[in-house]
Structures are given as structure tokens and as C-alpha cells.
Coordinates of C-alpha atoms in Angstrom, one line a residue:
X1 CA 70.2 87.8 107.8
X2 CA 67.7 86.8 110.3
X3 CA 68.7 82.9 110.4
X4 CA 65.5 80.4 110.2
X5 CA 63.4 83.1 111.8
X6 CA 64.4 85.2 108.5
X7 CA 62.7 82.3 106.3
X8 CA 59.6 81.7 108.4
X9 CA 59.1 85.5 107.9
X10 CA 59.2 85.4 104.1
X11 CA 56.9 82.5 104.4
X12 CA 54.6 84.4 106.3
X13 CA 54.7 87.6 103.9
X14 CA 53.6 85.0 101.2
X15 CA 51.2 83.3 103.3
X16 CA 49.5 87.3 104.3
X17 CA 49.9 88.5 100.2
X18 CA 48.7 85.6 98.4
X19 CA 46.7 83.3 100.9
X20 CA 42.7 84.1 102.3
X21 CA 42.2 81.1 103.8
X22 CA 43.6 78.0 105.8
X23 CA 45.3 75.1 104.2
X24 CA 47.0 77.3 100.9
X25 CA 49.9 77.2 99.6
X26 CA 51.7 77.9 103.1
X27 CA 49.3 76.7 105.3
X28 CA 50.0 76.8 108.6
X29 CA 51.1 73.3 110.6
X30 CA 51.6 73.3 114.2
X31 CA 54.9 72.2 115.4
X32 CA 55.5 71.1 111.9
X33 CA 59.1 72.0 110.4
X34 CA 59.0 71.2 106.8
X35 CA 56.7 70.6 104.8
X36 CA 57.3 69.5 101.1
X37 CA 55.5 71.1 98.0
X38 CA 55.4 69.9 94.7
X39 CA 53.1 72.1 93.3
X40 CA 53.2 76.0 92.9
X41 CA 49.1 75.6 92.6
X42 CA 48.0 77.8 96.1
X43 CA 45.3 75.3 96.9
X44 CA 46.6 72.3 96.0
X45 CA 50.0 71.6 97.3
X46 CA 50.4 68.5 99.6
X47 CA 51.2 65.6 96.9
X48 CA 54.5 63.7 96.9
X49 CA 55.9 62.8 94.1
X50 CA 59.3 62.5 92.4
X51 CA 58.8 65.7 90.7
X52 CA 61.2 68.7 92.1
X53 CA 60.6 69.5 95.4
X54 CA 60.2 73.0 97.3
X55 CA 61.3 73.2 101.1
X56 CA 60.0 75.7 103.4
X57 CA 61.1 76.1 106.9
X58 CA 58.4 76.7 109.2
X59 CA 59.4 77.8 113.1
X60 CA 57.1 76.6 116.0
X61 CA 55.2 78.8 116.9
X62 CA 54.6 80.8 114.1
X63 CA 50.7 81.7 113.4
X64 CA 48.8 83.2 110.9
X65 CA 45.5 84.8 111.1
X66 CA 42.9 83.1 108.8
X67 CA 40.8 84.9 106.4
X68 CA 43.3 87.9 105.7
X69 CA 44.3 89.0 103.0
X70 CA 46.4 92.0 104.4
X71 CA 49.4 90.9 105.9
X72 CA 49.8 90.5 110.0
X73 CA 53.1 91.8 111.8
X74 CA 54.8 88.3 111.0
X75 CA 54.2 89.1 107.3
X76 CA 55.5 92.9 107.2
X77 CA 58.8 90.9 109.5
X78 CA 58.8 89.0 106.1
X79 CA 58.3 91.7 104.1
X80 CA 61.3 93.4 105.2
X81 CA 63.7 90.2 105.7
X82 CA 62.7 89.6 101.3
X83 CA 63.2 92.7 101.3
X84 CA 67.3 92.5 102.4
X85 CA 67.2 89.0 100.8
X86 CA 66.3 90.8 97.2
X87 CA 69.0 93.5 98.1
X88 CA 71.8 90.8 99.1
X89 CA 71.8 88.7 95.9
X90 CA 71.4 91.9 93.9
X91 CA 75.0 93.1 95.3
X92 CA 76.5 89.2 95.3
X93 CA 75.7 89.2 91.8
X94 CA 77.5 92.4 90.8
X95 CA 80.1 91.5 93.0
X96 CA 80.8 88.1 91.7
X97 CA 80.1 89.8 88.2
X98 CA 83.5 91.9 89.0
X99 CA 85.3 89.4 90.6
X100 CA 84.7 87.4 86.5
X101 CA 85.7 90.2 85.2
X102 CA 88.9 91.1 87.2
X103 CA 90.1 87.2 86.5
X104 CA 91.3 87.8 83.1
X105 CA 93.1 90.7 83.6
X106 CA 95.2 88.4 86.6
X107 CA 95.8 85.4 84.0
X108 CA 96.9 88.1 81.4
X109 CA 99.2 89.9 84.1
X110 CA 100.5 86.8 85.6
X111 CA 101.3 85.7 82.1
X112 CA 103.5 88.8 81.4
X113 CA 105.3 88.3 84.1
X114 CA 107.8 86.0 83.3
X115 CA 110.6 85.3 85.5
X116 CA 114.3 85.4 84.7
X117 CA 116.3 82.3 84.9
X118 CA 119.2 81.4 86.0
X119 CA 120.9 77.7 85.3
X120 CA 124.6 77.7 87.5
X121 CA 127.0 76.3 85.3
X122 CA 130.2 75.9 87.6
X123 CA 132.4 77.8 90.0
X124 CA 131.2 81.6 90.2
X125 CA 129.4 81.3 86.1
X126 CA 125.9 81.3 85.3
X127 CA 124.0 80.9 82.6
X128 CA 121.0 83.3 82.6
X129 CA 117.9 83.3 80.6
X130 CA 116.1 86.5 80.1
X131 CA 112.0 86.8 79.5
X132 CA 112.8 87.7 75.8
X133 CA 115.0 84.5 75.5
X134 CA 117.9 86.5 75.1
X135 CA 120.8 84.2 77.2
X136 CA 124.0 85.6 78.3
X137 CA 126.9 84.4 81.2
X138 CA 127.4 85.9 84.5
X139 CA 131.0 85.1 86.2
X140 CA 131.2 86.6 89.9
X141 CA 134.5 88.2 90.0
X142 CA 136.3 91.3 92.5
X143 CA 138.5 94.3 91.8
X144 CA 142.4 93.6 92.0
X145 CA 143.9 96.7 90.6
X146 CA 142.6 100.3 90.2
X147 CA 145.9 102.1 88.6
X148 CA 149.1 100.7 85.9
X149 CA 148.9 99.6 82.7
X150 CA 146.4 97.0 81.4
X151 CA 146.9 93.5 79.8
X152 CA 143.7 91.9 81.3
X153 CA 140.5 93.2 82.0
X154 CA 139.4 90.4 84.2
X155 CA 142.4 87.4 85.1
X156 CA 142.1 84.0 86.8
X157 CA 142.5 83.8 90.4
X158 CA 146.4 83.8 91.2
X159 CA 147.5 84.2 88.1
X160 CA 147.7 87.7 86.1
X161 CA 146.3 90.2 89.1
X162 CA 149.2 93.0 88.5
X163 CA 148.1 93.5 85.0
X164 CA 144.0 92.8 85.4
X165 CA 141.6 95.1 86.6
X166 CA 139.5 92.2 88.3
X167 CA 140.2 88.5 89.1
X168 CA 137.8 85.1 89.0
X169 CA 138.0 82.1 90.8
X170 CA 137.4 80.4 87.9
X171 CA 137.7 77.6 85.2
X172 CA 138.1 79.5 82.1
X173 CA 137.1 76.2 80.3
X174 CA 133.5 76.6 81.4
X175 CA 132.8 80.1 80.8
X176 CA 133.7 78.8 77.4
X177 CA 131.1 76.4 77.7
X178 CA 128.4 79.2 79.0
X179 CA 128.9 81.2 76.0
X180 CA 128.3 78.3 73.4
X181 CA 125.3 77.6 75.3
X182 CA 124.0 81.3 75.0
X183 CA 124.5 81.0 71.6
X184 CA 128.1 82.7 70.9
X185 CA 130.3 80.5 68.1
X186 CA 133.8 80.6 69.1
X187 CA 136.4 82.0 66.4
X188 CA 139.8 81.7 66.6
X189 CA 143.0 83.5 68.9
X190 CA 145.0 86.0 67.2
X191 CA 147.8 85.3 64.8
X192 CA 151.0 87.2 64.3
X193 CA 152.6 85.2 61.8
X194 CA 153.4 84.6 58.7
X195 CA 151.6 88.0 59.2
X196 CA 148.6 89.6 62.2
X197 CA 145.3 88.6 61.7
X198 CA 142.9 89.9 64.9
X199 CA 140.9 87.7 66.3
X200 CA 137.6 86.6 65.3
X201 CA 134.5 85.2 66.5
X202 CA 130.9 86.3 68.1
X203 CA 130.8 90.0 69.2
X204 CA 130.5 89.8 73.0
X205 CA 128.9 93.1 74.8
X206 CA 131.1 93.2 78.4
X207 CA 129.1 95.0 81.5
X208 CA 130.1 95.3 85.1
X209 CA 127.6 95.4 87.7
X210 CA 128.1 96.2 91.5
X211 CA 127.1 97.9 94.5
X212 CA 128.3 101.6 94.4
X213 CA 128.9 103.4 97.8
X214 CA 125.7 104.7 98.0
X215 CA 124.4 101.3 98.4
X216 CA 122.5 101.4 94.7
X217 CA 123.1 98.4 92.1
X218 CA 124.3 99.9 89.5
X219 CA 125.4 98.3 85.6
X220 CA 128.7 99.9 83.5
X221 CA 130.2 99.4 80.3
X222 CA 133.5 97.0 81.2
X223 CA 135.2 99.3 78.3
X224 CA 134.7 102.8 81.1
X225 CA 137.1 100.8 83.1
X226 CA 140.1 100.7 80.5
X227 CA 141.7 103.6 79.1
X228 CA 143.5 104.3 76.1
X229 CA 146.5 106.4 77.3
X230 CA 147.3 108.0 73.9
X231 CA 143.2 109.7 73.7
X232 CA 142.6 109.8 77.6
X233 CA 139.1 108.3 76.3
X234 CA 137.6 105.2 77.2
X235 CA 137.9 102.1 75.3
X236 CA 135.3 101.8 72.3
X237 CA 135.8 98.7 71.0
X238 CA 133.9 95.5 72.3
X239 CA 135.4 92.0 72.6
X240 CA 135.1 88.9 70.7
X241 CA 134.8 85.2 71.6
X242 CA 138.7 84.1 70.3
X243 CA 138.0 80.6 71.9
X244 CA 141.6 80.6 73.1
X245 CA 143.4 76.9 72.8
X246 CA 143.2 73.5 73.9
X247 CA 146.3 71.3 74.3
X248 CA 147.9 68.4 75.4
X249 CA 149.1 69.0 79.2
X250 CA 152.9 67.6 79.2
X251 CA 152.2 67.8 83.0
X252 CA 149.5 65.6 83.0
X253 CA 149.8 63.0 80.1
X254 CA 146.3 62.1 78.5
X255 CA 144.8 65.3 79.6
X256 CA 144.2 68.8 77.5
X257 CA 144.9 72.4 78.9
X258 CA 142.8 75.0 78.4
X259 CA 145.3 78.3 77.9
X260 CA 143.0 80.7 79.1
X261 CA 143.3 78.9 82.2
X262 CA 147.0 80.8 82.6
X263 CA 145.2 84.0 83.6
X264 CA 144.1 85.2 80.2
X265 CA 140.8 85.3 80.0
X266 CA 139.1 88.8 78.9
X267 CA 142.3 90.3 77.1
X268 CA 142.8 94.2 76.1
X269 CA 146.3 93.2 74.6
X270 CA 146.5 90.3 72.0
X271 CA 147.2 87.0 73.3
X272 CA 147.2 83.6 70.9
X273 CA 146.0 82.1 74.6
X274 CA 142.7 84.7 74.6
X275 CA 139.0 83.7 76.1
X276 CA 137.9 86.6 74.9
X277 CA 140.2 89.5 73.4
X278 CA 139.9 92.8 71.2
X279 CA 139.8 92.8 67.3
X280 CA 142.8 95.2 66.6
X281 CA 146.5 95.3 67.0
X282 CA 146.8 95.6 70.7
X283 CA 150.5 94.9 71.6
X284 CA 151.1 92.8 74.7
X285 CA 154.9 94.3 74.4
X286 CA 155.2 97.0 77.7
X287 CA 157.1 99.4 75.9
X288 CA 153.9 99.2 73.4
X289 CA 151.0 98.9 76.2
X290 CA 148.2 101.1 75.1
X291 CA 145.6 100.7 77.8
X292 CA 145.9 101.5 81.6
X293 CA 143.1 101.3 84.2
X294 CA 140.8 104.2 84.3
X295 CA 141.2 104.9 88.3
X296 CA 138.6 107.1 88.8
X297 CA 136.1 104.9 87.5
X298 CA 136.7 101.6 88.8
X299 CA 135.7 101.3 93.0
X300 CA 137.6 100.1 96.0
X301 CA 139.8 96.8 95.8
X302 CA 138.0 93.7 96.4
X303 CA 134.8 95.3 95.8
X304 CA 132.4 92.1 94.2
X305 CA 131.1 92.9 90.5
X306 CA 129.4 90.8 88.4
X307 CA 130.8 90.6 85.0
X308 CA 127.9 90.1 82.1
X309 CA 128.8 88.8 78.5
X310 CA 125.9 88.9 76.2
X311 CA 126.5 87.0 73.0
X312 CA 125.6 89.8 70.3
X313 CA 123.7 87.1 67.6
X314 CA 122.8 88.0 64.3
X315 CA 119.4 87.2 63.3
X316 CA 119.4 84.8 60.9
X317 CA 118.4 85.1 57.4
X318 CA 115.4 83.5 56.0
X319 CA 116.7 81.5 53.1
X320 CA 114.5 82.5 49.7

């Protein structure tokens, strides 16, 4: 408060309150700047000795007036400077006594707040890991068709785009790989002979995400984008992880094909080549098409989406 000036005068308050006489316990020195104490005994305090020592600043030309017991000016200046020193510990100590308090609730707060993650995976896929550990696949993708019959829901790049609503520059392969990875078990393609059997695998919930033309982020059900022209209604049903097939490439001896790599790749007709496809008798046949794209619902061409499959996982059982 008062610098070395502000210690002097607390020495002098002592000396003026507790001192009636020279050569006590802050007896006054001329032109002598610290003295050392070992002793708290008012008399008898000039011994050295290894014992803890007490420093007191003394300023030249401060003087005391012998024999007093009341205290001078220079002891009501210290008077008032212990006075502010009393005061500024008292609020350092509740200060620092919130700040102890205030650190746990930071820890616990930065704690909770666990960031997402987000591992890439190839070309426009991936992988994402949410805070509740809950993983699931994003492929970057764009509108290619808002009106027509549906085969595809989402197509690889240059391959399927007149019967898709959105297309992926993408390896079908890898999105393959994402799902496994966020825990989806692959099942197998449909089969239409000797007789149909639907597809079958991990339940995969589809979403679209984009930017709508009010400029807000906003997250739909990929179903509100296909619908069924018999009921007018939006499709219901969600898709499963068929797997789709891979081959031997007769183009490329010693290397295997991946079929959804022909543009099939999120299905709403059957297809033995299906990524993903839906678990009920969907012809592929035009004349039997029973999905188109729900226009009014899906924005501009070549608006960017995000397409999200989450792996619905069963918990498992404990085992008695």
C-alpha cells in the first residue's frame, strides 16, 4: 500500500503501543535498515542465532520519541497502514477462498464436455465418434434429381444419377469398411431365387443434413425424400446393411470388384448388388417401380448434404 514507508509505519505503531523506552523490541537505529530479531521478548531482542529470523525494515530517518507510551504521528501513519494491511489479506483470503472453490466446478465442466470425433476414412466418408460412444458414417454427397421414379436413394458419381436422388464421389468399398468399424455386421444382398428372401443385416437409421435457404443447418429423415406413389406417404421403412458382393474383376485379373461400386449403393428397389437396401419386395422392374422422389421436399440440384448412417446395435445380452 504505502511501499517500505507502509512497513516502517507498522513498525512504528508497534514501537508507540508496546515500547516505553529505548532499545525494545523496535528500537530505533540510525541509518540502520534491517535489523534481525530472534526473539519476540521486547527487551531482549538483538542475539543471532540459527533460530527463525524476523526482518523489519526500518527507513532513514524515521524517529521515535522515547518514553511514550502513546503513539507519535509516525505510529497513528502505522496504525492506519496495519490497518489496510489487516483489511487486504482479509479480502485475498476470501478471494482465493472462491477462486478454490470455483476450481472444481471448471474440472467437472471441462470434463463433461467431451468433444466429438471425427477419424476420415477415405474420399468424402468419415467415421465419427459421438460423446456417448455411439459411432456412425458420414459420406459428403449433392442432390442429382428432385422429380421421376426412384431406384437409388444416393448413387456413385457417374453412374446411376437418372434414378438417384443424390450422387457420391465415392468408393462404395470403404463406406463398407466405415460401417463395420461403427459396429454394423453386414448381412447378405437379396435373393430372388429358387424363391425372394429380403435382405438382411444391421438396421441402419439414414439422415440427410444440409444447409436450407434460410441459411440454418438443418437434419431430415432420408425416408421424407422418397415417396411411395401408391399412399402419397413417405417411405417408413429403414435400410439394412446387405453388404452387396465382392468378385473377381475379369477386367482386371487378380483383383476383386466391389458391385456396389456400379452405382448401387443406398437402394429403394432390390438389387443382389446392394450397399445398403430395404427389407421388402421392392421391384427394380419400371413397370413395377413403387417409389418416386418426393419434389417438394428435397432442395435445389447440387445442393451439398451430408448423408449419416447410424448402425442401430442391439445391446447385448448378459449371458446367465
Amino acid at each position: 500500500l504505502l511501499g517500505f514507508g507502509f512497513l516502517g509505519g507498522v513498525e512504528g505503531f508497534l514501537h508507540g503501543c508496546f515500547s516505553d523506552k529505548g532499545g525494545g523490541f523496535l528500537a530505533g537505529k540510525s541509518r540502520l535498515r534491517l535489523v534481525y530479531k530472534n526473539s519476540t521478548k521486547f527487551p531482549d531482542a538483538h542475539t543471532l542465532t540459527p533460530a527463525v529470523r524476523f526482518f523489519v525494515f526500518k527507513p532513514v530517518g524515521l524517529r521515535y520519541t522515547e518514553g511514550m507510551k502513546t503513539p507519535t504521528r509516525y505510529s497513528l501513519l502505522g496504525l492506519l497502514s496495519f490497518t489496510f494491511l489487516l483489511a487486504g489479506l482479509t479480502l485475498g483470503c476470501e478471494g482465493g477462498t472462491d477462486r478454490e472453490e470455483a476450481k472444481p466446478k471448471e474440472e467437472k465442466s471441462k470434463a463433461k464436455a467431451v468433444e466429438t470425433k471425427k477419424v476420415p476414412v477415405a474420399k468424402n466418408i468419415v467415421l465419427e465418434v459421438l460423446p456417448d460412444k455411439k459411432r456412425r458414417v458420414l459420406v459428403s454427397a449433392e442432390v442429382c434429381l428432385r422429380e421421376g421414379q426412384l431406384e437409388l436413394l444416393l448413387c456413385r458419381k457417374q453412374t446411376k444419377e437418372h434414378e438417384a436422388v443424390l450422387t457420391a464421389d465415392v468408393d462404395a468399398r470403404k463406406i463398407h469398411e466405415a460401417l463395420i468399424l461403427a459396429g454394423a455386421v453386414e448381412g447378405s444382398p437379396v435373393r430372388f431365387a429358387p424363391k425372394y428372401r429380403p435382405a438382411s443385416g444391421t438396421k441402419i437409421k439414414v439422415s440427410i443434413q444440409y444447409t436450407n435457404k434460410d441459411k440454418k443447418v438443418v437434419t431430415v429423415p432420408a425416408q421424407s425424400w422418397v415417396k411411395n406413389m401408391k399412399s402419397g406417404k413417405a417411405l417408413a421403412i429403414d435400410w439394412i446393411f446387405a453388404g452387396s458382393r465382392l468378385v473377381d474383376n475379369p477386367l482386371n485379373p487378380g483383383k476383386k470388384h466391389y458391385l456396389a461400386n456400379d452405382g448401387d449403393v443406398i437402394c429403394v428397389s432390390n438389387f443382389e448388388t446392394a450397399l445398403l437396401d430395404l427389407p421388402i419386395n421392392s421391384p427394380k422392374d419400371n413397370a413395377d417401380l413403387i417409389f418416386v422422389a418426393f419434389t417438394e421436399r428435397i432442395p435445389p440440384l447440387e445442393t451439398k448434404v451430408t448423408v449419416i448412417l447410424e448402425p442401430v446395435v442391439e445391446a447385448k445380452k448378459d449371458k446367465k
